Every structure is written in structure tokens, then in C-alpha cells.
PDB file of C-alpha atoms in Angstrom:
ATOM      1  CA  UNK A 257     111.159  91.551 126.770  1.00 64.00           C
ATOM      2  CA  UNK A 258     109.379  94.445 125.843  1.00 77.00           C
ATOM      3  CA  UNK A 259     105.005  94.311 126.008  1.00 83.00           C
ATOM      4  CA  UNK A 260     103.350  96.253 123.739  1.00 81.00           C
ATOM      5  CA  UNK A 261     101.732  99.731 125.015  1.00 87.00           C
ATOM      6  CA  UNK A 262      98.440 100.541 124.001  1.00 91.00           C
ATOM      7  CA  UNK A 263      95.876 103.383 123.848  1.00 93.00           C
ATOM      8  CA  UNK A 264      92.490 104.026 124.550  1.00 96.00           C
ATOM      9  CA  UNK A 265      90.648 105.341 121.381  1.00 96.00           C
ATOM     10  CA  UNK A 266      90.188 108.501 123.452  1.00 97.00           C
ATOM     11  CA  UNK A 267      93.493 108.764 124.507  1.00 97.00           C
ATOM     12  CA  UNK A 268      94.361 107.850 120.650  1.00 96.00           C
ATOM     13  CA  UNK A 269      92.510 110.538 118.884  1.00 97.00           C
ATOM     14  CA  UNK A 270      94.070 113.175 121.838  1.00 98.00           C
ATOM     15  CA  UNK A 271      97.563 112.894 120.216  1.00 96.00           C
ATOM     16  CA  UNK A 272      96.360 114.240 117.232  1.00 97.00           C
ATOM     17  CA  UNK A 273      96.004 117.796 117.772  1.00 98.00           C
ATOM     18  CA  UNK A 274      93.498 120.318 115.979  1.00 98.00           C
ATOM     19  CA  UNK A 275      95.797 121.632 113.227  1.00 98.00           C
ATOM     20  CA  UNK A 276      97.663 118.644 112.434  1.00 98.00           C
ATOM     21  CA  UNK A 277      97.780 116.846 108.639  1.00 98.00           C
ATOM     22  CA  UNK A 278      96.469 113.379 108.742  1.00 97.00           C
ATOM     23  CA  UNK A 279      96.215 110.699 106.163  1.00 95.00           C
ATOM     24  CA  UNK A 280      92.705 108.668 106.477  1.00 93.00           C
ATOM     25  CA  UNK A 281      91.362 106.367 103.998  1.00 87.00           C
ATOM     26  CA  UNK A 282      89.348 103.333 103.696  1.00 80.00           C
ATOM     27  CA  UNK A 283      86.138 105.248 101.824  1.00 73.00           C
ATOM     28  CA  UNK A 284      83.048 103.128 102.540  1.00 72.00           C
ATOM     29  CA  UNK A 285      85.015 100.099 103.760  1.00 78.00           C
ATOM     30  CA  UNK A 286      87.708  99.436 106.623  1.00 81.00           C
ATOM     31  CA  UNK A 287      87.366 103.124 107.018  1.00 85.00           C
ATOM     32  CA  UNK A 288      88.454 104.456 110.591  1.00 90.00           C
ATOM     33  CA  UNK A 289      85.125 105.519 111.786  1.00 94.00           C
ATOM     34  CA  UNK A 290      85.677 104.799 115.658  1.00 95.00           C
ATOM     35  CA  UNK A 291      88.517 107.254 115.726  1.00 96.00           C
ATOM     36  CA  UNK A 292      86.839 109.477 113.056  1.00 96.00           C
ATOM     37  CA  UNK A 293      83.809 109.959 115.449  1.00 97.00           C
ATOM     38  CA  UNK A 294      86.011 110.891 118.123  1.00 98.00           C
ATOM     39  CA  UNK A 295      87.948 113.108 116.536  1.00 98.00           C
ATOM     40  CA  UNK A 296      84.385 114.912 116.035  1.00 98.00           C
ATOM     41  CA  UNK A 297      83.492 114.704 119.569  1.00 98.00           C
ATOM     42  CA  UNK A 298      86.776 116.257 121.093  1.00 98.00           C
ATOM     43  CA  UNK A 299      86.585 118.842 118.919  1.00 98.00           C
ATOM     44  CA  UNK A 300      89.029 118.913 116.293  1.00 98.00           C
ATOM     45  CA  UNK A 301      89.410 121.368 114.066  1.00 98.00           C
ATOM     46  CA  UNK A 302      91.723 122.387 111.149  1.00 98.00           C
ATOM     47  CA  UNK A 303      92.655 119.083 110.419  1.00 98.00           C
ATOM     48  CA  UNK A 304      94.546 118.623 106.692  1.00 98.00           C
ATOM     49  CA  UNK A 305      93.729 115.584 105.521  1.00 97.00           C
ATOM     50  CA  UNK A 306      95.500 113.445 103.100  1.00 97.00           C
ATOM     51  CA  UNK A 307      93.254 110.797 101.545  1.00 94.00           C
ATOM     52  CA  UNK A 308      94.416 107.574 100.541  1.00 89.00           C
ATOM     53  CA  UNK A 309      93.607 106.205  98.119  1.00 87.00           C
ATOM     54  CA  UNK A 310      90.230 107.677  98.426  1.00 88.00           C
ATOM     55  CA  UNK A 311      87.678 108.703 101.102  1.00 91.00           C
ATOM     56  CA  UNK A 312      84.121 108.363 101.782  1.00 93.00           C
ATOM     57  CA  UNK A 313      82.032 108.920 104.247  1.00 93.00           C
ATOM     58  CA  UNK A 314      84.662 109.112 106.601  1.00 94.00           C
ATOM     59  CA  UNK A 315      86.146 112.789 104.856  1.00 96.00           C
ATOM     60  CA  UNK A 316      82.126 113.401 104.593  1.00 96.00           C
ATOM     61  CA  UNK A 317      81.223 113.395 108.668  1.00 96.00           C
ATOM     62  CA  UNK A 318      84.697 115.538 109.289  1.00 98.00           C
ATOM     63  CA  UNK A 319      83.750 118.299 106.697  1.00 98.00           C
ATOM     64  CA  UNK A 320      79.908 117.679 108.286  1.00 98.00           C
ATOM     65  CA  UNK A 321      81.235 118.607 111.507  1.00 98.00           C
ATOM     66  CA  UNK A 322      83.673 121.191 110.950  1.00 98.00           C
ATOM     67  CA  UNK A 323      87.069 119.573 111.533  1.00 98.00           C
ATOM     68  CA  UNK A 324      88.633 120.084 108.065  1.00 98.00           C
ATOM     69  CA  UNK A 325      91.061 123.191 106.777  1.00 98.00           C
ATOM     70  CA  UNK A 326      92.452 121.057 103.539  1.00 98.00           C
ATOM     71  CA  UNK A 327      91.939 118.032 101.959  1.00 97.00           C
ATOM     72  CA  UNK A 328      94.259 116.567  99.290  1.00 97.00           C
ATOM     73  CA  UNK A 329      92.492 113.242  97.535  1.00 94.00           C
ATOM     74  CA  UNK A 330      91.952 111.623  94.419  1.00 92.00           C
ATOM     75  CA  UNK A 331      88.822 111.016  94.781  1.00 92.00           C
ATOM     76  CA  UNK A 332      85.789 111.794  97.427  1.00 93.00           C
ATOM     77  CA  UNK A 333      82.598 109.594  96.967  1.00 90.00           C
ATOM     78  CA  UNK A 334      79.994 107.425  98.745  1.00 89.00           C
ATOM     79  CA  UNK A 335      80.298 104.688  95.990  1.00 85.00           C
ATOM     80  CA  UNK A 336      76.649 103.258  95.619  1.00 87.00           C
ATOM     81  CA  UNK A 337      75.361 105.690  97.727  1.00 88.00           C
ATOM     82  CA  UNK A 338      76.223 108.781  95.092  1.00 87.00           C
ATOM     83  CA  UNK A 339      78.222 112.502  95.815  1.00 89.00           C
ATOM     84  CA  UNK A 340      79.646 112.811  99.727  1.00 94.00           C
ATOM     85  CA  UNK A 341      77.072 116.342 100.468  1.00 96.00           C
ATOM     86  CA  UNK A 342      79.312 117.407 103.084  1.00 97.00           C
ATOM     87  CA  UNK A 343      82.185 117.518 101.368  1.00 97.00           C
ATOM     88  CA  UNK A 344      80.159 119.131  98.150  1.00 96.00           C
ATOM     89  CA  UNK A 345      78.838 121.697  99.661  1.00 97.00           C
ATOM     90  CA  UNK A 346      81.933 123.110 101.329  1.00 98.00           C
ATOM     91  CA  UNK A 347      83.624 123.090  98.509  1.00 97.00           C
ATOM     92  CA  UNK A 348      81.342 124.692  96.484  1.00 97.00           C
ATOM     93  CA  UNK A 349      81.419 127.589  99.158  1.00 97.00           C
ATOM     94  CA  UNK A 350      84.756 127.504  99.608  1.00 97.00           C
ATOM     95  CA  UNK A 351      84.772 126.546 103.141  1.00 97.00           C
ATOM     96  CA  UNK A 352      87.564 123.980 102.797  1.00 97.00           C
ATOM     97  CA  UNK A 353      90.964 124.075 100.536  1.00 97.00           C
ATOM     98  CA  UNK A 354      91.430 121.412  98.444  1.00 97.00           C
ATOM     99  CA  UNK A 355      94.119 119.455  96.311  1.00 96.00           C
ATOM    100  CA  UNK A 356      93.278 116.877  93.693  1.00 92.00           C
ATOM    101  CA  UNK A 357      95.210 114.028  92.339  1.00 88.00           C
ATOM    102  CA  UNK A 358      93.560 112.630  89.589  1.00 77.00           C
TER     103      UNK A 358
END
């Protein structure tokens, strides 16, 4: 019988390498923040993300920090909370690439 294998979050967010396209979701609920905020401390960068079905502030901290080449979404908001600034603002100055499915 087989037993299951299993990662540290560390050793998790290591096998995804700066560069590489990733789909996140989740938005302002279930969203993967543990591996989100790891991602951010080892230093990702150039990450295309592919957001499904939309993202929050989850896309928001990643822009924040620097991580992001691309994002392709239908929709980036903080619900309740209003626009995702982050994610705004790099847009607007053309920091990031984007693709929207709406």
C-alpha cells in the first residue's frame, strides 16, 4: 500500500518557480493565503497568474509585492471592501500585463 507524501508549505511554494503560470482563486474566501504569503517571502517573481473564477486580495498582496508579470481574470475585486489598489495601480502604470474574460 502506498502512504500519501506530503509537503511542507515551504517546501510547497519552492516547486513553483519565479516565472511559472499559476492558477489561484478563491477572492476573499477559501483563498490560498498561507501559500500566497510564502510565495511573497521566497521571493517570487514573474509569476502569470490565471484567476479562477475571480481573485481578491490574494492577486492584490502578489501585485503589492512584486511577484506578478501577467494576470488573466474575469474579475479582480475586494467585494465589500471596494477596488483591489494593488492591482489598480499597476495596471494603470502598466507594470503588469493583463487579459480579461468578461
Amino acid at each position: 500500500m502506498n502512504q500519501a507524501q506530503f509537503l511542507s508549505l515551504s517546501e510547497a511554494a519552492a516547486a513553483v518557480p519565479s516565472g511559472s503560470k499559476v492558477a489561484v482563486g478563491g477572492a476573499m474566501v477559501m483563498s490560498p493565503m498561507s501559500l500566497v504569503r510564502e510565495w511573497i517571502r521566497q521571493g517570487k517573481r514573474d509569476l502569470d497568474l490565471v484567476v479562477i473564477p475571480i481573485g481578491g486580495i490574494n492577486v492584490d498582496m502578489l501585485v503589492g509585492a512584486g511577484a506578478v508579470r501577467s494576470v488573466e481574470f474575469p474579475q479582480i475585486s475586494m467585494g465589500e471592501f471596494g477596488m483591489a489598489p494593488n492591482f489598480r495601480r499597476a495596471v494603470q502604470a502598466g507594470r503588469i500585463r493583463t487579459h480579461e474574460h468578461s
